[in-house]
PDB file of N, CA and C in Angstrom:
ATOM      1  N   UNK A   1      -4.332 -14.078  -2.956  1.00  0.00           N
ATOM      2  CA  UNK A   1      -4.884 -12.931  -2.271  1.00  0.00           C
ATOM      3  C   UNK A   1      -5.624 -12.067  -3.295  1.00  0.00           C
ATOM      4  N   UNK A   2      -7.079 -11.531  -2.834  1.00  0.00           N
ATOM      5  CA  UNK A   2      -7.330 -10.786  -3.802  1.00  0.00           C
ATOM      6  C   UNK A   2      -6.982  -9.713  -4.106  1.00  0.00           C
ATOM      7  N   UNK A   3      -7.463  -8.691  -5.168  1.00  0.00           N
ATOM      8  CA  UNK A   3      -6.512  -7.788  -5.610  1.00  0.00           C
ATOM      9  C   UNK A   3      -7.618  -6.589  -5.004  1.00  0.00           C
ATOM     10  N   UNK A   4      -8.297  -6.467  -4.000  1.00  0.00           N
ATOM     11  CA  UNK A   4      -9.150  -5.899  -3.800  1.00  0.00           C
ATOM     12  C   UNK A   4      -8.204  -5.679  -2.152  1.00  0.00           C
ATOM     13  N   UNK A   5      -7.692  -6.864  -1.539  1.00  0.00           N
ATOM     14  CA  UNK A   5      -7.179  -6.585  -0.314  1.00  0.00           C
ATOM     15  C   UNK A   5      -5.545  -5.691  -0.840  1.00  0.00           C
ATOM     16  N   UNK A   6      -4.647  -6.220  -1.885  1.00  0.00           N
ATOM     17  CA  UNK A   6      -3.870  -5.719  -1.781  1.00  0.00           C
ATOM     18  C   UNK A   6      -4.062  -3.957  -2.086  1.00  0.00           C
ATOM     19  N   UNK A   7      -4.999  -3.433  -2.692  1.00  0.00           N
ATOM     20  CA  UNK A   7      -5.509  -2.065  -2.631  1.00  0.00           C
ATOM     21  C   UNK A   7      -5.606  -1.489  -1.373  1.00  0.00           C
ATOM     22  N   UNK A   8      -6.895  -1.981  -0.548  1.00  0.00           N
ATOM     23  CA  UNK A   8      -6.720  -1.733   0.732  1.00  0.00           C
ATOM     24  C   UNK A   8      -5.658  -1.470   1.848  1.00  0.00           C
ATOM     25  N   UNK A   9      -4.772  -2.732   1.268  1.00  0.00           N
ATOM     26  CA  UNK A   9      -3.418  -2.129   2.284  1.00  0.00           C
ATOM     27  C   UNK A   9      -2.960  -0.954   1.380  1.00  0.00           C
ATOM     28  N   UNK A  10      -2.422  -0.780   0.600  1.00  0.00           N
ATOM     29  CA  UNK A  10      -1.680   0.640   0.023  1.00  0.00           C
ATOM     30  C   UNK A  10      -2.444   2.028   0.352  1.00  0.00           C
ATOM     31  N   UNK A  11      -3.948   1.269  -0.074  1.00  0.00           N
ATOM     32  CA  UNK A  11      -4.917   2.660   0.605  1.00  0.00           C
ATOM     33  C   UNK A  11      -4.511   3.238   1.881  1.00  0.00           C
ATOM     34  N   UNK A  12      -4.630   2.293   2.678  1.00  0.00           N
ATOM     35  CA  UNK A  12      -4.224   2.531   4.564  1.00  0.00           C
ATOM     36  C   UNK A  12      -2.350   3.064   4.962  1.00  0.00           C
ATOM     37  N   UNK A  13      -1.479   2.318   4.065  1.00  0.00           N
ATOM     38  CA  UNK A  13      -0.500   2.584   4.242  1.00  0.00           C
ATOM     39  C   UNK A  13      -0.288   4.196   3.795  1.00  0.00           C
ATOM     40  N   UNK A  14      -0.532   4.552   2.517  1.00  0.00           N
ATOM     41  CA  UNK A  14      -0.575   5.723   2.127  1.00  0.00           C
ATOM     42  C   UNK A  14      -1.501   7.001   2.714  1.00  0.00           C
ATOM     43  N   UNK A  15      -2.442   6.064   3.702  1.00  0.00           N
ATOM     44  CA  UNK A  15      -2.722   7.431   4.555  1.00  0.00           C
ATOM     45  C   UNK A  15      -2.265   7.600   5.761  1.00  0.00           C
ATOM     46  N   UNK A  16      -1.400   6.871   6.121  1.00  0.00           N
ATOM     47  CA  UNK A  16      -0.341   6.888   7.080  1.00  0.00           C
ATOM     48  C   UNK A  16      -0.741   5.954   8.342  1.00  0.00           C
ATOM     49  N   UNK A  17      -1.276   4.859   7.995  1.00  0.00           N
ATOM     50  CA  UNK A  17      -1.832   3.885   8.970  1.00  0.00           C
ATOM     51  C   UNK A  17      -0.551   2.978   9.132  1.00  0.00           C
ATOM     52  N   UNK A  18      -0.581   2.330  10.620  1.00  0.00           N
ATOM     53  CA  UNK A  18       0.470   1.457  10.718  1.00  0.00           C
ATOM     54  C   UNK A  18      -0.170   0.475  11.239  1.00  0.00           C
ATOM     55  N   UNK A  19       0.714  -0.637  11.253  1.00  0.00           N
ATOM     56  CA  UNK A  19       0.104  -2.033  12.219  1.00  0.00           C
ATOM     57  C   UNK A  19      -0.313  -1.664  13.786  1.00  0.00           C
ATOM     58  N   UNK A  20       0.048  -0.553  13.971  1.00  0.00           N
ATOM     59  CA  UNK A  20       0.031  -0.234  15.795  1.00  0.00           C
ATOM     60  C   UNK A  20      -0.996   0.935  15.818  1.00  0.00           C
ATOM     61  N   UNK A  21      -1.254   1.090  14.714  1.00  0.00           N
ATOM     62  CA  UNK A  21      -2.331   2.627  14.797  1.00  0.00           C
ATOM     63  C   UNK A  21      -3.819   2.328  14.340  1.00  0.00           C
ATOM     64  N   UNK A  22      -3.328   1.184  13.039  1.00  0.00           N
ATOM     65  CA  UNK A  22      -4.800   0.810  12.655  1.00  0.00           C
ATOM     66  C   UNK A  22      -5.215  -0.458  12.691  1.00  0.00           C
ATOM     67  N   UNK A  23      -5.994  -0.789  13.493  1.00  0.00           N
ATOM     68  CA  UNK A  23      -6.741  -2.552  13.765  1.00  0.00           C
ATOM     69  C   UNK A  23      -7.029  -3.305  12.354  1.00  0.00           C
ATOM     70  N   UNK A  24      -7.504  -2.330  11.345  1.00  0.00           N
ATOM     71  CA  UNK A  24      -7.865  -2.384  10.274  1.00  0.00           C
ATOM     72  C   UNK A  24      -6.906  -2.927   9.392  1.00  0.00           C
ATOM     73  N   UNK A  25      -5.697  -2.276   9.281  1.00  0.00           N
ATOM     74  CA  UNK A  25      -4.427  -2.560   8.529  1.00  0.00           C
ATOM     75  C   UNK A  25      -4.228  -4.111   9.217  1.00  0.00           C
ATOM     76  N   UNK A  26      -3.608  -4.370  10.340  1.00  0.00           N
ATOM     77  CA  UNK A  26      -3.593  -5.401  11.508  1.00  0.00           C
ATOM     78  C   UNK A  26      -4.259  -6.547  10.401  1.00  0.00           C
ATOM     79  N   UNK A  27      -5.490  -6.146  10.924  1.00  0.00           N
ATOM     80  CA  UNK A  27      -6.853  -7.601  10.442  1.00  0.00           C
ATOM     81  C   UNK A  27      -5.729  -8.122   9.291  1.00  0.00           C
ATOM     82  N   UNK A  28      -5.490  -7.193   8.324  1.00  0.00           N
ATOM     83  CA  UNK A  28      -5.845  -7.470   6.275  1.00  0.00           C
ATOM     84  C   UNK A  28      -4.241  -7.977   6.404  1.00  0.00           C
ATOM     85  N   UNK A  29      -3.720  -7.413   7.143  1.00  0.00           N
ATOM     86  CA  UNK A  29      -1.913  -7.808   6.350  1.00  0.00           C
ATOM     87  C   UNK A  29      -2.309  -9.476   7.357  1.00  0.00           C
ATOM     88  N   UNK A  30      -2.301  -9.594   8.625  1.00  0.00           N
ATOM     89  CA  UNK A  30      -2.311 -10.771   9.284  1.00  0.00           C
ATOM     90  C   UNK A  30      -3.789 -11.984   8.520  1.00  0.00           C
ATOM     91  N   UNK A  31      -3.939 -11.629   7.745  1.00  0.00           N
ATOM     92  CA  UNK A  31      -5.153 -12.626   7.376  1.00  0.00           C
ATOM     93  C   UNK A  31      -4.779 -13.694   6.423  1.00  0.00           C
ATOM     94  N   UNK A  32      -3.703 -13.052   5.700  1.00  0.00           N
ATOM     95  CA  UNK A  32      -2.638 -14.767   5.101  1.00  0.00           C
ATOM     96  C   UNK A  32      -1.146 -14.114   5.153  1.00  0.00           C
ATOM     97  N   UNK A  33      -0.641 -15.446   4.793  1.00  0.00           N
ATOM     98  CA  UNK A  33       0.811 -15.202   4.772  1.00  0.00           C
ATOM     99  C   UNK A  33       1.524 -14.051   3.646  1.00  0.00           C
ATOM    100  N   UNK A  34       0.145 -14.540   2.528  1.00  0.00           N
ATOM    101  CA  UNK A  34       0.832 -13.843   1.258  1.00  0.00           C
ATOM    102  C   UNK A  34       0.310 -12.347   1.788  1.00  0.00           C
ATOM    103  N   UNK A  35      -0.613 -11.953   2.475  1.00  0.00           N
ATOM    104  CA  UNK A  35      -0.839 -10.531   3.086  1.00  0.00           C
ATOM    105  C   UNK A  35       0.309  -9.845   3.660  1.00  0.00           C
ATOM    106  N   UNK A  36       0.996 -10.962   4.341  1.00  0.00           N
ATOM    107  CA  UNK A  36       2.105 -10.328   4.986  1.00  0.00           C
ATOM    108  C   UNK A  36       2.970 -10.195   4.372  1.00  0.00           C
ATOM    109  N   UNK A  37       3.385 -11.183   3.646  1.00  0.00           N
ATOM    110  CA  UNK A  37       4.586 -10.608   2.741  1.00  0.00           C
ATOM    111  C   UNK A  37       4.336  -9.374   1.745  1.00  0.00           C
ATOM    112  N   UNK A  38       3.203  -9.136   1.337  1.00  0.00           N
ATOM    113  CA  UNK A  38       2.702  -7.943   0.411  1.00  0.00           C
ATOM    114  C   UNK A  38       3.024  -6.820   1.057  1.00  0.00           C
ATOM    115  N   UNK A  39       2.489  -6.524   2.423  1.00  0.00           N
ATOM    116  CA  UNK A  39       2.564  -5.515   3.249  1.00  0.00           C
ATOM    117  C   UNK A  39       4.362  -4.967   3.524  1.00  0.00           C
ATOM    118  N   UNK A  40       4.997  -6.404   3.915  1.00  0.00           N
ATOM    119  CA  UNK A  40       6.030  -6.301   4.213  1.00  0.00           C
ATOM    120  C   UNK A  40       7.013  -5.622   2.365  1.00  0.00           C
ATOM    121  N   UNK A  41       6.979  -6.177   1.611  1.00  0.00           N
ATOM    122  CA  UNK A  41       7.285  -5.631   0.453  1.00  0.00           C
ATOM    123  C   UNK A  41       6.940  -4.372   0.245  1.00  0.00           C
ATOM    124  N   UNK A  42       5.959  -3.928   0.566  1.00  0.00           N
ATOM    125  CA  UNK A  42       5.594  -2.181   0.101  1.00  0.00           C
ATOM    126  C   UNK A  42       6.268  -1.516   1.056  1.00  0.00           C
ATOM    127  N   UNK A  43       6.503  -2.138   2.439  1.00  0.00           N
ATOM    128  CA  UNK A  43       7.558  -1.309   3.087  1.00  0.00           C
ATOM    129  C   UNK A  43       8.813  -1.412   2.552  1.00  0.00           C
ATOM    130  N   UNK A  44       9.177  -2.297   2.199  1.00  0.00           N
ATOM    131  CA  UNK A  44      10.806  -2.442   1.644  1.00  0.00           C
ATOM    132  C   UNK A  44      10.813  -1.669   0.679  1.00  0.00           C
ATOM    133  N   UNK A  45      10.036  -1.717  -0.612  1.00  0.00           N
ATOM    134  CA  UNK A  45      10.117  -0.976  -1.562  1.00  0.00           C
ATOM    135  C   UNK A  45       9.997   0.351  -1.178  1.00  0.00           C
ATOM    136  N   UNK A  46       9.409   1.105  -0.201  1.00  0.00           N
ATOM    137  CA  UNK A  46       9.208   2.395  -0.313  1.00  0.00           C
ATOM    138  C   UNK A  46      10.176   2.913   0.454  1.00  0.00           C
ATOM    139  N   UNK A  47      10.654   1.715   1.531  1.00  0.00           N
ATOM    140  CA  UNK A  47      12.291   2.697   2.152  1.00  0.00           C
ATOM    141  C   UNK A  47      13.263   2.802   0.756  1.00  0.00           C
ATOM    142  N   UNK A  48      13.499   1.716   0.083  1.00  0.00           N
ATOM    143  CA  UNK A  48      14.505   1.534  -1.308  1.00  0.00           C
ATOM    144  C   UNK A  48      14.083   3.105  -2.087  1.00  0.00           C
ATOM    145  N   UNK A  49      12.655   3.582  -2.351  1.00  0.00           N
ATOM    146  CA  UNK A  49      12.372   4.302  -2.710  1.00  0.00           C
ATOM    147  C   UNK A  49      13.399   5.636  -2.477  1.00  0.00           C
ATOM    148  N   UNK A  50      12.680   5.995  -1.070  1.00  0.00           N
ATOM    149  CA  UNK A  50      13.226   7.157  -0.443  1.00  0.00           C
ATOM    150  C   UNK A  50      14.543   6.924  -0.315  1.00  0.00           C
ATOM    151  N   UNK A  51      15.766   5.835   0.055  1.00  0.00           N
ATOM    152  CA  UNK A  51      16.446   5.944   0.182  1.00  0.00           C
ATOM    153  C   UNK A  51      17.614   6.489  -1.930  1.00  0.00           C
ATOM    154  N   UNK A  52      16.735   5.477  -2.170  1.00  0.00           N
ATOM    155  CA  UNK A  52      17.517   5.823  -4.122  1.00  0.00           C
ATOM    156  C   UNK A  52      17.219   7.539  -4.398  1.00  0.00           C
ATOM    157  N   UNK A  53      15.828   8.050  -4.548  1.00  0.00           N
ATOM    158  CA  UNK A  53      15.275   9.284  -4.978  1.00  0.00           C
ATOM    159  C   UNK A  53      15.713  10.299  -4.147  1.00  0.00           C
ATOM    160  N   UNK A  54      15.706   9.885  -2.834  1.00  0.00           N
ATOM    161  CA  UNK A  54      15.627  11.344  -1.759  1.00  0.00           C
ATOM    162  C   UNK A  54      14.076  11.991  -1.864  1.00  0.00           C
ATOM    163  N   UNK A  55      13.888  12.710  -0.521  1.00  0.00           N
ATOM    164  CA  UNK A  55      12.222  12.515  -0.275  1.00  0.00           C
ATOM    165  C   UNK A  55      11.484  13.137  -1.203  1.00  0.00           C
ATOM    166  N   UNK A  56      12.174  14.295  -2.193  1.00  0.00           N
ATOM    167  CA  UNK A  56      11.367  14.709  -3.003  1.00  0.00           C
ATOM    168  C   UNK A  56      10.627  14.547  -4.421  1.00  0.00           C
ATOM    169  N   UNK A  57      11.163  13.210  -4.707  1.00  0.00           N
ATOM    170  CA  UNK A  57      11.169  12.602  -6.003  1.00  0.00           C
ATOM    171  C   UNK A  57      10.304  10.915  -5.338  1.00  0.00           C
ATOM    172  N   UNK A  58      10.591  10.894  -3.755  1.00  0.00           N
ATOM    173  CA  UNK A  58       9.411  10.011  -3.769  1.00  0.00           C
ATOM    174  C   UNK A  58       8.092  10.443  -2.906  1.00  0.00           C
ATOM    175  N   UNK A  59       7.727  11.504  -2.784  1.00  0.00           N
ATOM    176  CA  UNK A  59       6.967  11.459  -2.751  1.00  0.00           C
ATOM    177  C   UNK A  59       6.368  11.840  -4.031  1.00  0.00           C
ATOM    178  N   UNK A  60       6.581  12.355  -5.472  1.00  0.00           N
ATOM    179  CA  UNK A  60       6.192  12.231  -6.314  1.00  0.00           C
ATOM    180  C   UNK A  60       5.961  10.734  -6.878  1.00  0.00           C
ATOM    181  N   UNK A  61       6.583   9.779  -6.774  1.00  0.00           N
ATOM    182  CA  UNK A  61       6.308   8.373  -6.946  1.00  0.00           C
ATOM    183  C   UNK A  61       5.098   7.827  -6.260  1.00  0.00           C
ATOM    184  N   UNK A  62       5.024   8.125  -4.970  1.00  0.00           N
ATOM    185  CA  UNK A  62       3.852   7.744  -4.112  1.00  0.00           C
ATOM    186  C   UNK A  62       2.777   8.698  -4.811  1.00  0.00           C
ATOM    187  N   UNK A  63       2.512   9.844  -4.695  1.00  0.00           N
ATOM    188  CA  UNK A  63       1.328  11.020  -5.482  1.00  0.00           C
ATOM    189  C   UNK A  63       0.710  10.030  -6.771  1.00  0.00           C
ATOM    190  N   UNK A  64       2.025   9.245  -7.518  1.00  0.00           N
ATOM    191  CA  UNK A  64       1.429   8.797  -8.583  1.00  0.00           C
ATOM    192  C   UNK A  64       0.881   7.109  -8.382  1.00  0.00           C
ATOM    193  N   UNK A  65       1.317   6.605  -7.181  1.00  0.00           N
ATOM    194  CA  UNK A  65       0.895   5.294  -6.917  1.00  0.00           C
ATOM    195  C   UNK A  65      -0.475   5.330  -6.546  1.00  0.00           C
ATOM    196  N   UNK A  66      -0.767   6.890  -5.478  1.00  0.00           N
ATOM    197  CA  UNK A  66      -1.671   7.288  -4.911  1.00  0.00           C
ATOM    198  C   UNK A  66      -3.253   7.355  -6.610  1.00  0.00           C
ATOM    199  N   UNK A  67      -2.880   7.877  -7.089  1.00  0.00           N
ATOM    200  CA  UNK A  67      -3.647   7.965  -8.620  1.00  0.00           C
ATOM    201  C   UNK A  67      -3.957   6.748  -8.804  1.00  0.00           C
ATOM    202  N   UNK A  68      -3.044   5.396  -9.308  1.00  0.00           N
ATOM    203  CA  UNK A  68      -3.194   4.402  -9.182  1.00  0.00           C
ATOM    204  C   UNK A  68      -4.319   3.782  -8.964  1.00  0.00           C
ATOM    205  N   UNK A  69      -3.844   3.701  -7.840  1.00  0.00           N
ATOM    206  CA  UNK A  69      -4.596   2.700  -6.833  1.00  0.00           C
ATOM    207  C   UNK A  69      -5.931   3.581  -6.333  1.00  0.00           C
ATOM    208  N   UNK A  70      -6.841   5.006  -6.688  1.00  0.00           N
ATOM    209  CA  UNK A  70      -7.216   5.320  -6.878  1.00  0.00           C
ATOM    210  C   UNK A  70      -8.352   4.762  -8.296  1.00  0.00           C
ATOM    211  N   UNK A  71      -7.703   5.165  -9.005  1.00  0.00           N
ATOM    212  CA  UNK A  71      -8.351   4.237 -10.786  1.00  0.00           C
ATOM    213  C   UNK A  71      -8.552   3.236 -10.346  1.00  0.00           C
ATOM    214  N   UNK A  72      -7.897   2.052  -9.792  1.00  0.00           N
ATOM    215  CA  UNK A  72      -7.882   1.072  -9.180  1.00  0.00           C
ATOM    216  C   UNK A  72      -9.603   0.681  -8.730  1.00  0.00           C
ATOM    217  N   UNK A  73      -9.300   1.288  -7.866  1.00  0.00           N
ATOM    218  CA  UNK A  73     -10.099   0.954  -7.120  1.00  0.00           C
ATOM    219  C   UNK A  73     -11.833   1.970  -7.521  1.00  0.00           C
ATOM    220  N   UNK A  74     -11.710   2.617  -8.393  1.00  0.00           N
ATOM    221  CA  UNK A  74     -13.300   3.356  -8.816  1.00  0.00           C
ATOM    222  C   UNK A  74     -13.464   2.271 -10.026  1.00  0.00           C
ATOM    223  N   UNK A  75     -12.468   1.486 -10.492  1.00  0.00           N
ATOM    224  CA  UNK A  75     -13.056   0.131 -11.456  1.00  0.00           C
ATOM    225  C   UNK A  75     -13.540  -0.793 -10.893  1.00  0.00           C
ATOM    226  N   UNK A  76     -13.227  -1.056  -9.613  1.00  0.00           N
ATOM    227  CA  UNK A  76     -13.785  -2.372  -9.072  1.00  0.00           C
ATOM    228  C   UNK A  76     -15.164  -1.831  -8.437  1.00  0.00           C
ATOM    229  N   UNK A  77     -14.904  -0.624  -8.327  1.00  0.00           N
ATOM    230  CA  UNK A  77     -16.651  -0.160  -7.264  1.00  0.00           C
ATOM    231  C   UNK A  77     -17.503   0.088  -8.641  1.00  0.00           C
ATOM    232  N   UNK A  78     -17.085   0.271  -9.900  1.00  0.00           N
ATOM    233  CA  UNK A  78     -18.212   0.128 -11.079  1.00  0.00           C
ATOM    234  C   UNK A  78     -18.479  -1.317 -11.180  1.00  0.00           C
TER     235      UNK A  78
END
């Protein structure tokens, strides 16, 4: 999978898109298997998140994934 789709999903997830809200999200996680399991992993990890930290220490984790995948992604558009 490229590393251009797995951006995209975190992009969408982190702006609060779901499989039932956005067609968009839908398309990219259902387009391979390894999509789905990616998708499905960032949910696991981010309940593990919130559930270890408590909400205020992850959403500082996410703020900084958010940066991330940000940099991320203004390297691939240069």
């Amino acid at each position: 999978m490229k590393e251009e789709i797995q951006l995209k999903i975190i992009e969408l997830i982190d702006e609060g898109a779901t499989l039932e809200s956005s067609p968009e999200l839908k398309i990219l996680v259902e387009s391979s298997d390894e999509a789905t399991k990616f998708y499905e992993s960032i949910l696991v990890s981010e309940s593990m998140l919130e559930s270890f930290f408590g909400g205020e220490k992850a959403r500082a984790i996410d703020s900084k994934i958010d940066t991330l995948v940000e940099e991320q992604l203004a390297k691939t558009q240069m």
